Amino acid sequence: MRIRLGLLTPPNDQRKNLLFFFLLGMLAVISTTRVAGAQIAFTSGDWIPGPNIYIVDSEGKKVRQLTDHERGDWSPTWSPDGRWIAFESERVGHPEIYVMEANGRNPINLTQHPAPDRSPAWSPDGRQIAFISLRDGSFDIYVMNADGTNPIQLTDHPRPDIDPTWSPDGTRIAFESPRISGSDIFVINADGTDLKRVTDARQWDSEPAWSPDGTQIAFASWRGSIWDVYIIDVDGKGETNLTNSKSNDKHPTWSPDGQQIAYSSQRDGLYGIYVMNADGSDSVALVENLKVAIEPAWAPTSLAVSPQNRVVTLWGSIKKHKSR
């Protein structure tokens, strides 16, 4: 892209403009480099004895295993600063929400509840984690502080509410529920109010993922034969099938810049991790050589980080709270 400077700009302003565009260009180069080197966490392995969490770079060149527990770890979700990963594990005999450093070290049980707790989703400001819990007789949406304190129930319905995902501004949560017919995508405010139905396919819509600009939701849908990845406007309009393939495609997750979507696909036999443009074009396989690779979670860009002091304080709070 070429940028033209005004030829009639006064000399001093020209120098300021040149400096501004030079810095802007440097920022663009840095941003591009960071995105190209981004990582995707995912789940891989047999369900018996248990899967574990891996990461792969966004070019598919390096795969590294983060966890190795016989009870199984899955459903990874990154903190907004990219320093931690929350995940689900049965290390204590039933599903609980854990958090670990992004290198796989220091796993800590956040929920410590006798009822199953699953499907963690980090809030955009890093202060809360949404999850689902069976502690009230049916799976409902809860939020807790990122250190595991102050769990609050947001939904209360006899049918399960699952797969929560935050809007980019942190004001709303999308989730899946079979409340009416089949299973649909719903949206509520982050305090549990103002329930709205987004999809109405009378089939099975699941695994919502909010776009970084907040205008669309990607989701997996079963329309009678296979799973495909769709996108839809948050107001329920503009539904589009992105994959439209002859194999199952699930677990969509947006790249931080909103230009791509990673997902898991069965098109080569076993589930692998793929990446496509946000319009469904140019699908490329990232992970094919593992037994199963599902539940991709794109790491935030390196430029979108919280102040370091706040990160250290929060991690210290987690360790202090869980050591009691």
PDB file of N, CA and C in Angstrom, residues 160-239:
ATOM      1  N   PRO A 160     -29.535 -27.480  29.228  1.00  0.00           N
ATOM      2  CA  PRO A 160     -28.146 -27.037  29.411  1.00  0.00           C
ATOM      3  C   PRO A 160     -27.787 -25.787  28.604  1.00  0.00           C
ATOM      4  N   ASP A 161     -27.098 -24.863  29.242  1.00  0.00           N
ATOM      5  CA  ASP A 161     -26.479 -23.705  28.594  1.00  0.00           C
ATOM      6  C   ASP A 161     -24.972 -23.949  28.603  1.00  0.00           C
ATOM      7  N   ILE A 162     -24.338 -23.992  27.422  1.00  0.00           N
ATOM      8  CA  ILE A 162     -22.939 -24.417  27.339  1.00  0.00           C
ATOM      9  C   ILE A 162     -22.152 -23.535  26.365  1.00  0.00           C
ATOM     10  N   ASP A 163     -20.851 -23.764  26.298  1.00  0.00           N
ATOM     11  CA  ASP A 163     -19.943 -23.110  25.345  1.00  0.00           C
ATOM     12  C   ASP A 163     -19.997 -21.580  25.394  1.00  0.00           C
ATOM     13  N   PRO A 164     -19.757 -20.963  26.551  1.00  0.00           N
ATOM     14  CA  PRO A 164     -19.783 -19.496  26.606  1.00  0.00           C
ATOM     15  C   PRO A 164     -18.600 -18.873  25.877  1.00  0.00           C
ATOM     16  N   THR A 165     -18.821 -17.701  25.305  1.00  0.00           N
ATOM     17  CA  THR A 165     -17.759 -16.920  24.666  1.00  0.00           C
ATOM     18  C   THR A 165     -18.086 -15.443  24.840  1.00  0.00           C
ATOM     19  N   TRP A 166     -17.088 -14.631  25.160  1.00  0.00           N
ATOM     20  CA  TRP A 166     -17.292 -13.214  25.450  1.00  0.00           C
ATOM     21  C   TRP A 166     -17.292 -12.373  24.177  1.00  0.00           C
ATOM     22  N   SER A 167     -18.074 -11.304  24.196  1.00  0.00           N
ATOM     23  CA  SER A 167     -17.939 -10.290  23.154  1.00  0.00           C
ATOM     24  C   SER A 167     -16.625  -9.548  23.376  1.00  0.00           C
ATOM     25  N   PRO A 168     -16.035  -8.971  22.320  1.00  0.00           N
ATOM     26  CA  PRO A 168     -14.735  -8.299  22.470  1.00  0.00           C
ATOM     27  C   PRO A 168     -14.727  -7.155  23.477  1.00  0.00           C
ATOM     28  N   ASP A 169     -15.875  -6.502  23.676  1.00  0.00           N
ATOM     29  CA  ASP A 169     -15.917  -5.404  24.645  1.00  0.00           C
ATOM     30  C   ASP A 169     -16.269  -5.881  26.053  1.00  0.00           C
ATOM     31  N   GLY A 170     -16.501  -7.176  26.210  1.00  0.00           N
ATOM     32  CA  GLY A 170     -16.755  -7.746  27.527  1.00  0.00           C
ATOM     33  C   GLY A 170     -18.138  -7.500  28.090  1.00  0.00           C
ATOM     34  N   THR A 171     -19.052  -6.958  27.290  1.00  0.00           N
ATOM     35  CA  THR A 171     -20.381  -6.627  27.807  1.00  0.00           C
ATOM     36  C   THR A 171     -21.403  -7.739  27.609  1.00  0.00           C
ATOM     37  N   ARG A 172     -21.099  -8.711  26.727  1.00  0.00           N
ATOM     38  CA  ARG A 172     -22.063  -9.773  26.432  1.00  0.00           C
ATOM     39  C   ARG A 172     -21.370 -11.133  26.363  1.00  0.00           C
ATOM     40  N   ILE A 173     -22.167 -12.175  26.499  1.00  0.00           N
ATOM     41  CA  ILE A 173     -21.685 -13.547  26.405  1.00  0.00           C
ATOM     42  C   ILE A 173     -22.617 -14.318  25.483  1.00  0.00           C
ATOM     43  N   ALA A 174     -22.043 -14.962  24.478  1.00  0.00           N
ATOM     44  CA  ALA A 174     -22.813 -15.854  23.608  1.00  0.00           C
ATOM     45  C   ALA A 174     -22.647 -17.278  24.119  1.00  0.00           C
ATOM     46  N   PHE A 175     -23.662 -18.102  23.907  1.00  0.00           N
ATOM     47  CA  PHE A 175     -23.587 -19.489  24.335  1.00  0.00           C
ATOM     48  C   PHE A 175     -24.563 -20.336  23.526  1.00  0.00           C
ATOM     49  N   GLU A 176     -24.448 -21.633  23.696  1.00  0.00           N
ATOM     50  CA  GLU A 176     -25.307 -22.599  23.002  1.00  0.00           C
ATOM     51  C   GLU A 176     -26.306 -23.186  23.989  1.00  0.00           C
ATOM     52  N   SER A 177     -27.563 -23.377  23.532  1.00  0.00           N
ATOM     53  CA  SER A 177     -28.560 -23.998  24.400  1.00  0.00           C
ATOM     54  C   SER A 177     -29.687 -24.619  23.578  1.00  0.00           C
ATOM     55  N   PRO A 178     -30.177 -25.812  23.983  1.00  0.00           N
ATOM     56  CA  PRO A 178     -31.343 -26.424  23.336  1.00  0.00           C
ATOM     57  C   PRO A 178     -32.638 -26.001  24.020  1.00  0.00           C
ATOM     58  N   ARG A 179     -32.765 -24.731  24.340  1.00  0.00           N
ATOM     59  CA  ARG A 179     -33.921 -24.253  25.091  1.00  0.00           C
ATOM     60  C   ARG A 179     -35.229 -24.367  24.322  1.00  0.00           C
ATOM     61  N   ILE A 180     -35.173 -24.226  23.000  1.00  0.00           N
ATOM     62  CA  ILE A 180     -36.414 -24.109  22.237  1.00  0.00           C
ATOM     63  C   ILE A 180     -36.587 -25.290  21.295  1.00  0.00           C
ATOM     64  N   SER A 181     -35.771 -25.360  20.257  1.00  0.00           N
ATOM     65  CA  SER A 181     -35.846 -26.480  19.314  1.00  0.00           C
ATOM     66  C   SER A 181     -34.449 -26.739  18.788  1.00  0.00           C
ATOM     67  N   GLY A 182     -34.043 -28.006  18.769  1.00  0.00           N
ATOM     68  CA  GLY A 182     -32.666 -28.285  18.407  1.00  0.00           C
ATOM     69  C   GLY A 182     -31.757 -27.610  19.409  1.00  0.00           C
ATOM     70  N   SER A 183     -30.724 -26.929  18.930  1.00  0.00           N
ATOM     71  CA  SER A 183     -29.849 -26.141  19.794  1.00  0.00           C
ATOM     72  C   SER A 183     -29.479 -24.870  19.049  1.00  0.00           C
ATOM     73  N   ASP A 184     -29.564 -23.745  19.722  1.00  0.00           N
ATOM     74  CA  ASP A 184     -29.336 -22.453  19.081  1.00  0.00           C
ATOM     75  C   ASP A 184     -28.269 -21.654  19.818  1.00  0.00           C
ATOM     76  N   ILE A 185     -27.815 -20.583  19.162  1.00  0.00           N
ATOM     77  CA  ILE A 185     -26.883 -19.643  19.765  1.00  0.00           C
ATOM     78  C   ILE A 185     -27.683 -18.496  20.380  1.00  0.00           C
ATOM     79  N   PHE A 186     -27.409 -18.208  21.636  1.00  0.00           N
ATOM     80  CA  PHE A 186     -28.058 -17.125  22.359  1.00  0.00           C
ATOM     81  C   PHE A 186     -27.001 -16.122  22.824  1.00  0.00           C
ATOM     82  N   VAL A 187     -27.462 -14.923  23.154  1.00  0.00           N
ATOM     83  CA  VAL A 187     -26.586 -13.884  23.702  1.00  0.00           C
ATOM     84  C   VAL A 187     -27.261 -13.283  24.925  1.00  0.00           C
ATOM     85  N   ILE A 188     -26.474 -13.071  25.982  1.00  0.00           N
ATOM     86  CA  ILE A 188     -26.952 -12.363  27.163  1.00  0.00           C
ATOM     87  C   ILE A 188     -25.950 -11.269  27.521  1.00  0.00           C
ATOM     88  N   ASN A 189     -26.408 -10.316  28.309  1.00  0.00           N
ATOM     89  CA  ASN A 189     -25.479  -9.358  28.882  1.00  0.00           C
ATOM     90  C   ASN A 189     -24.566 -10.072  29.875  1.00  0.00           C
ATOM     91  N   ALA A 190     -23.432  -9.485  30.154  1.00  0.00           N
ATOM     92  CA  ALA A 190     -22.459 -10.124  31.036  1.00  0.00           C
ATOM     93  C   ALA A 190     -22.958 -10.269  32.470  1.00  0.00           C
ATOM     94  N   ASP A 191     -24.071  -9.599  32.800  1.00  0.00           N
ATOM     95  CA  ASP A 191     -24.664  -9.770  34.130  1.00  0.00           C
ATOM     96  C   ASP A 191     -25.822 -10.759  34.111  1.00  0.00           C
ATOM     97  N   GLY A 192     -26.054 -11.416  32.950  1.00  0.00           N
ATOM     98  CA  GLY A 192     -27.091 -12.434  32.846  1.00  0.00           C
ATOM     99  C   GLY A 192     -28.434 -11.928  32.362  1.00  0.00           C
ATOM    100  N   THR A 193     -28.564 -10.637  32.085  1.00  0.00           N
ATOM    101  CA  THR A 193     -29.837 -10.067  31.652  1.00  0.00           C
ATOM    102  C   THR A 193     -29.945 -10.018  30.126  1.00  0.00           C
ATOM    103  N   ASP A 194     -31.154  -9.732  29.656  1.00  0.00           N
ATOM    104  CA  ASP A 194     -31.432  -9.437  28.247  1.00  0.00           C
ATOM    105  C   ASP A 194     -31.045 -10.586  27.316  1.00  0.00           C
ATOM    106  N   LEU A 195     -31.675 -11.743  27.509  1.00  0.00           N
ATOM    107  CA  LEU A 195     -31.439 -12.910  26.657  1.00  0.00           C
ATOM    108  C   LEU A 195     -31.973 -12.665  25.248  1.00  0.00           C
ATOM    109  N   LYS A 196     -31.144 -12.958  24.235  1.00  0.00           N
ATOM    110  CA  LYS A 196     -31.557 -12.836  22.840  1.00  0.00           C
ATOM    111  C   LYS A 196     -31.138 -14.085  22.069  1.00  0.00           C
ATOM    112  N   ARG A 197     -32.004 -14.534  21.190  1.00  0.00           N
ATOM    113  CA  ARG A 197     -31.722 -15.703  20.351  1.00  0.00           C
ATOM    114  C   ARG A 197     -31.121 -15.226  19.033  1.00  0.00           C
ATOM    115  N   VAL A 198     -29.977 -15.795  18.660  1.00  0.00           N
ATOM    116  CA  VAL A 198     -29.280 -15.370  17.445  1.00  0.00           C
ATOM    117  C   VAL A 198     -29.589 -16.290  16.274  1.00  0.00           C
ATOM    118  N   THR A 199     -29.548 -17.600  16.469  1.00  0.00           N
ATOM    119  CA  THR A 199     -29.824 -18.546  15.383  1.00  0.00           C
ATOM    120  C   THR A 199     -31.168 -19.229  15.601  1.00  0.00           C
ATOM    121  N   ASP A 200     -31.766 -19.658  14.509  1.00  0.00           N
ATOM    122  CA  ASP A 200     -33.075 -20.324  14.562  1.00  0.00           C
ATOM    123  C   ASP A 200     -33.157 -21.344  13.437  1.00  0.00           C
ATOM    124  N   ALA A 201     -32.219 -22.273  13.411  1.00  0.00           N
ATOM    125  CA  ALA A 201     -32.138 -23.243  12.314  1.00  0.00           C
ATOM    126  C   ALA A 201     -32.949 -24.496  12.587  1.00  0.00           C
ATOM    127  N   ARG A 202     -33.396 -24.667  13.840  1.00  0.00           N
ATOM    128  CA  ARG A 202     -34.114 -25.873  14.261  1.00  0.00           C
ATOM    129  C   ARG A 202     -33.286 -27.127  14.008  1.00  0.00           C
ATOM    130  N   GLN A 203     -31.966 -26.960  14.059  1.00  0.00           N
ATOM    131  CA  GLN A 203     -31.045 -28.086  13.931  1.00  0.00           C
ATOM    132  C   GLN A 203     -30.140 -28.083  15.167  1.00  0.00           C
ATOM    133  N   TRP A 204     -28.837 -28.020  14.972  1.00  0.00           N
ATOM    134  CA  TRP A 204     -27.921 -28.019  16.106  1.00  0.00           C
ATOM    135  C   TRP A 204     -26.797 -27.028  15.844  1.00  0.00           C
ATOM    136  N   ASP A 205     -26.886 -25.856  16.455  1.00  0.00           N
ATOM    137  CA  ASP A 205     -25.867 -24.818  16.337  1.00  0.00           C
ATOM    138  C   ASP A 205     -25.073 -24.762  17.641  1.00  0.00           C
ATOM    139  N   SER A 206     -23.753 -24.788  17.534  1.00  0.00           N
ATOM    140  CA  SER A 206     -22.942 -24.914  18.745  1.00  0.00           C
ATOM    141  C   SER A 206     -21.609 -24.190  18.593  1.00  0.00           C
ATOM    142  N   GLU A 207     -20.848 -24.144  19.691  1.00  0.00           N
ATOM    143  CA  GLU A 207     -19.467 -23.661  19.719  1.00  0.00           C
ATOM    144  C   GLU A 207     -19.307 -22.244  19.154  1.00  0.00           C
ATOM    145  N   PRO A 208     -20.050 -21.268  19.686  1.00  0.00           N
ATOM    146  CA  PRO A 208     -19.940 -19.901  19.163  1.00  0.00           C
ATOM    147  C   PRO A 208     -18.578 -19.283  19.456  1.00  0.00           C
ATOM    148  N   ALA A 209     -18.135 -18.425  18.548  1.00  0.00           N
ATOM    149  CA  ALA A 209     -16.875 -17.685  18.708  1.00  0.00           C
ATOM    150  C   ALA A 209     -17.089 -16.279  18.163  1.00  0.00           C
ATOM    151  N   TRP A 210     -16.929 -15.269  19.001  1.00  0.00           N
ATOM    152  CA  TRP A 210     -17.203 -13.885  18.629  1.00  0.00           C
ATOM    153  C   TRP A 210     -16.048 -13.318  17.811  1.00  0.00           C
ATOM    154  N   SER A 211     -16.373 -12.616  16.733  1.00  0.00           N
ATOM    155  CA  SER A 211     -15.332 -11.993  15.911  1.00  0.00           C
ATOM    156  C   SER A 211     -14.682 -10.851  16.683  1.00  0.00           C
ATOM    157  N   PRO A 212     -13.403 -10.549  16.405  1.00  0.00           N
ATOM    158  CA  PRO A 212     -12.699  -9.490  17.137  1.00  0.00           C
ATOM    159  C   PRO A 212     -13.346  -8.114  17.026  1.00  0.00           C
ATOM    160  N   ASP A 213     -14.065  -7.850  15.923  1.00  0.00           N
ATOM    161  CA  ASP A 213     -14.714  -6.545  15.794  1.00  0.00           C
ATOM    162  C   ASP A 213     -16.114  -6.530  16.411  1.00  0.00           C
ATOM    163  N   GLY A 214     -16.568  -7.668  16.921  1.00  0.00           N
ATOM    164  CA  GLY A 214     -17.835  -7.737  17.632  1.00  0.00           C
ATOM    165  C   GLY A 214     -19.072  -7.803  16.772  1.00  0.00           C
ATOM    166  N   THR A 215     -18.931  -7.886  15.454  1.00  0.00           N
ATOM    167  CA  THR A 215     -20.097  -7.835  14.576  1.00  0.00           C
ATOM    168  C   THR A 215     -20.646  -9.203  14.190  1.00  0.00           C
ATOM    169  N   GLN A 216     -19.823 -10.251  14.302  1.00  0.00           N
ATOM    170  CA  GLN A 216     -20.237 -11.574  13.844  1.00  0.00           C
ATOM    171  C   GLN A 216     -19.902 -12.648  14.876  1.00  0.00           C
ATOM    172  N   ILE A 217     -20.588 -13.774  14.735  1.00  0.00           N
ATOM    173  CA  ILE A 217     -20.305 -14.947  15.550  1.00  0.00           C
ATOM    174  C   ILE A 217     -20.097 -16.127  14.614  1.00  0.00           C
ATOM    175  N   ALA A 218     -18.961 -16.786  14.741  1.00  0.00           N
ATOM    176  CA  ALA A 218     -18.731 -18.043  14.026  1.00  0.00           C
ATOM    177  C   ALA A 218     -19.248 -19.173  14.906  1.00  0.00           C
ATOM    178  N   PHE A 219     -19.733 -20.233  14.283  1.00  0.00           N
ATOM    179  CA  PHE A 219     -20.237 -21.361  15.060  1.00  0.00           C
ATOM    180  C   PHE A 219     -20.254 -22.608  14.192  1.00  0.00           C
ATOM    181  N   ALA A 220     -20.341 -23.754  14.842  1.00  0.00           N
ATOM    182  CA  ALA A 220     -20.473 -25.026  14.138  1.00  0.00           C
ATOM    183  C   ALA A 220     -21.946 -25.400  14.094  1.00  0.00           C
ATOM    184  N   SER A 221     -22.373 -25.959  12.976  1.00  0.00           N
ATOM    185  CA  SER A 221     -23.785 -26.303  12.841  1.00  0.00           C
ATOM    186  C   SER A 221     -23.961 -27.656  12.169  1.00  0.00           C
ATOM    187  N   TRP A 222     -24.853 -28.438  12.730  1.00  0.00           N
ATOM    188  CA  TRP A 222     -25.252 -29.728  12.156  1.00  0.00           C
ATOM    189  C   TRP A 222     -26.597 -29.515  11.482  1.00  0.00           C
ATOM    190  N   ARG A 223     -26.628 -29.585  10.171  1.00  0.00           N
ATOM    191  CA  ARG A 223     -27.858 -29.352   9.429  1.00  0.00           C
ATOM    192  C   ARG A 223     -28.382 -30.643   8.808  1.00  0.00           C
ATOM    193  N   GLY A 224     -28.203 -31.762   9.527  1.00  0.00           N
ATOM    194  CA  GLY A 224     -28.829 -32.998   9.084  1.00  0.00           C
ATOM    195  C   GLY A 224     -27.894 -34.068   8.587  1.00  0.00           C
ATOM    196  N   SER A 225     -26.647 -33.716   8.229  1.00  0.00           N
ATOM    197  CA  SER A 225     -25.738 -34.734   7.686  1.00  0.00           C
ATOM    198  C   SER A 225     -24.323 -34.602   8.238  1.00  0.00           C
ATOM    199  N   ILE A 226     -23.758 -33.390   8.247  1.00  0.00           N
ATOM    200  CA  ILE A 226     -22.400 -33.172   8.750  1.00  0.00           C
ATOM    201  C   ILE A 226     -22.334 -31.828   9.476  1.00  0.00           C
ATOM    202  N   TRP A 227     -21.223 -31.622  10.183  1.00  0.00           N
ATOM    203  CA  TRP A 227     -20.956 -30.342  10.822  1.00  0.00           C
ATOM    204  C   TRP A 227     -20.233 -29.418   9.849  1.00  0.00           C
ATOM    205  N   ASP A 228     -20.673 -28.165   9.793  1.00  0.00           N
ATOM    206  CA  ASP A 228     -19.998 -27.130   9.017  1.00  0.00           C
ATOM    207  C   ASP A 228     -19.772 -25.911   9.898  1.00  0.00           C
ATOM    208  N   VAL A 229     -18.847 -25.057   9.474  1.00  0.00           N
ATOM    209  CA  VAL A 229     -18.588 -23.802  10.172  1.00  0.00           C
ATOM    210  C   VAL A 229     -19.350 -22.684   9.475  1.00  0.00           C
ATOM    211  N   TYR A 230     -20.128 -21.957  10.233  1.00  0.00           N
ATOM    212  CA  TYR A 230     -20.929 -20.841   9.736  1.00  0.00           C
ATOM    213  C   TYR A 230     -20.484 -19.548  10.417  1.00  0.00           C
ATOM    214  N   ILE A 231     -20.870 -18.429   9.815  1.00  0.00           N
ATOM    215  CA  ILE A 231     -20.814 -17.144  10.501  1.00  0.00           C
ATOM    216  C   ILE A 231     -22.182 -16.497  10.391  1.00  0.00           C
ATOM    217  N   ILE A 232     -22.496 -15.645  11.350  1.00  0.00           N
ATOM    218  CA  ILE A 232     -23.770 -14.936  11.352  1.00  0.00           C
ATOM    219  C   ILE A 232     -23.563 -13.591  12.031  1.00  0.00           C
ATOM    220  N   ASP A 233     -24.281 -12.572  11.565  1.00  0.00           N
ATOM    221  CA  ASP A 233     -24.239 -11.284  12.245  1.00  0.00           C
ATOM    222  C   ASP A 233     -24.843 -11.435  13.638  1.00  0.00           C
ATOM    223  N   VAL A 234     -24.408 -10.621  14.572  1.00  0.00           N
ATOM    224  CA  VAL A 234     -24.877 -10.739  15.945  1.00  0.00           C
ATOM    225  C   VAL A 234     -26.375 -10.503  16.048  1.00  0.00           C
ATOM    226  N   ASP A 235     -26.946  -9.762  15.098  1.00  0.00           N
ATOM    227  CA  ASP A 235     -28.390  -9.531  15.110  1.00  0.00           C
ATOM    228  C   ASP A 235     -29.169 -10.669  14.465  1.00  0.00           C
ATOM    229  N   GLY A 236     -28.483 -11.753  14.071  1.00  0.00           N
ATOM    230  CA  GLY A 236     -29.156 -12.917  13.504  1.00  0.00           C
ATOM    231  C   GLY A 236     -29.290 -12.901  11.997  1.00  0.00           C
ATOM    232  N   LYS A 237     -28.733 -11.906  11.332  1.00  0.00           N
ATOM    233  CA  LYS A 237     -28.827 -11.804   9.880  1.00  0.00           C
ATOM    234  C   LYS A 237     -27.524 -12.262   9.221  1.00  0.00           C
ATOM    235  N   GLY A 238     -27.594 -12.489   7.911  1.00  0.00           N
ATOM    236  CA  GLY A 238     -26.392 -12.755   7.131  1.00  0.00           C
ATOM    237  C   GLY A 238     -25.722 -14.080   7.409  1.00  0.00           C
ATOM    238  N   GLU A 239     -26.489 -15.106   7.733  1.00  0.00           N
ATOM    239  CA  GLU A 239     -25.882 -16.416   8.008  1.00  0.00           C
ATOM    240  C   GLU A 239     -25.228 -16.983   6.751  1.00  0.00           C
TER     241      GLU A 239
END
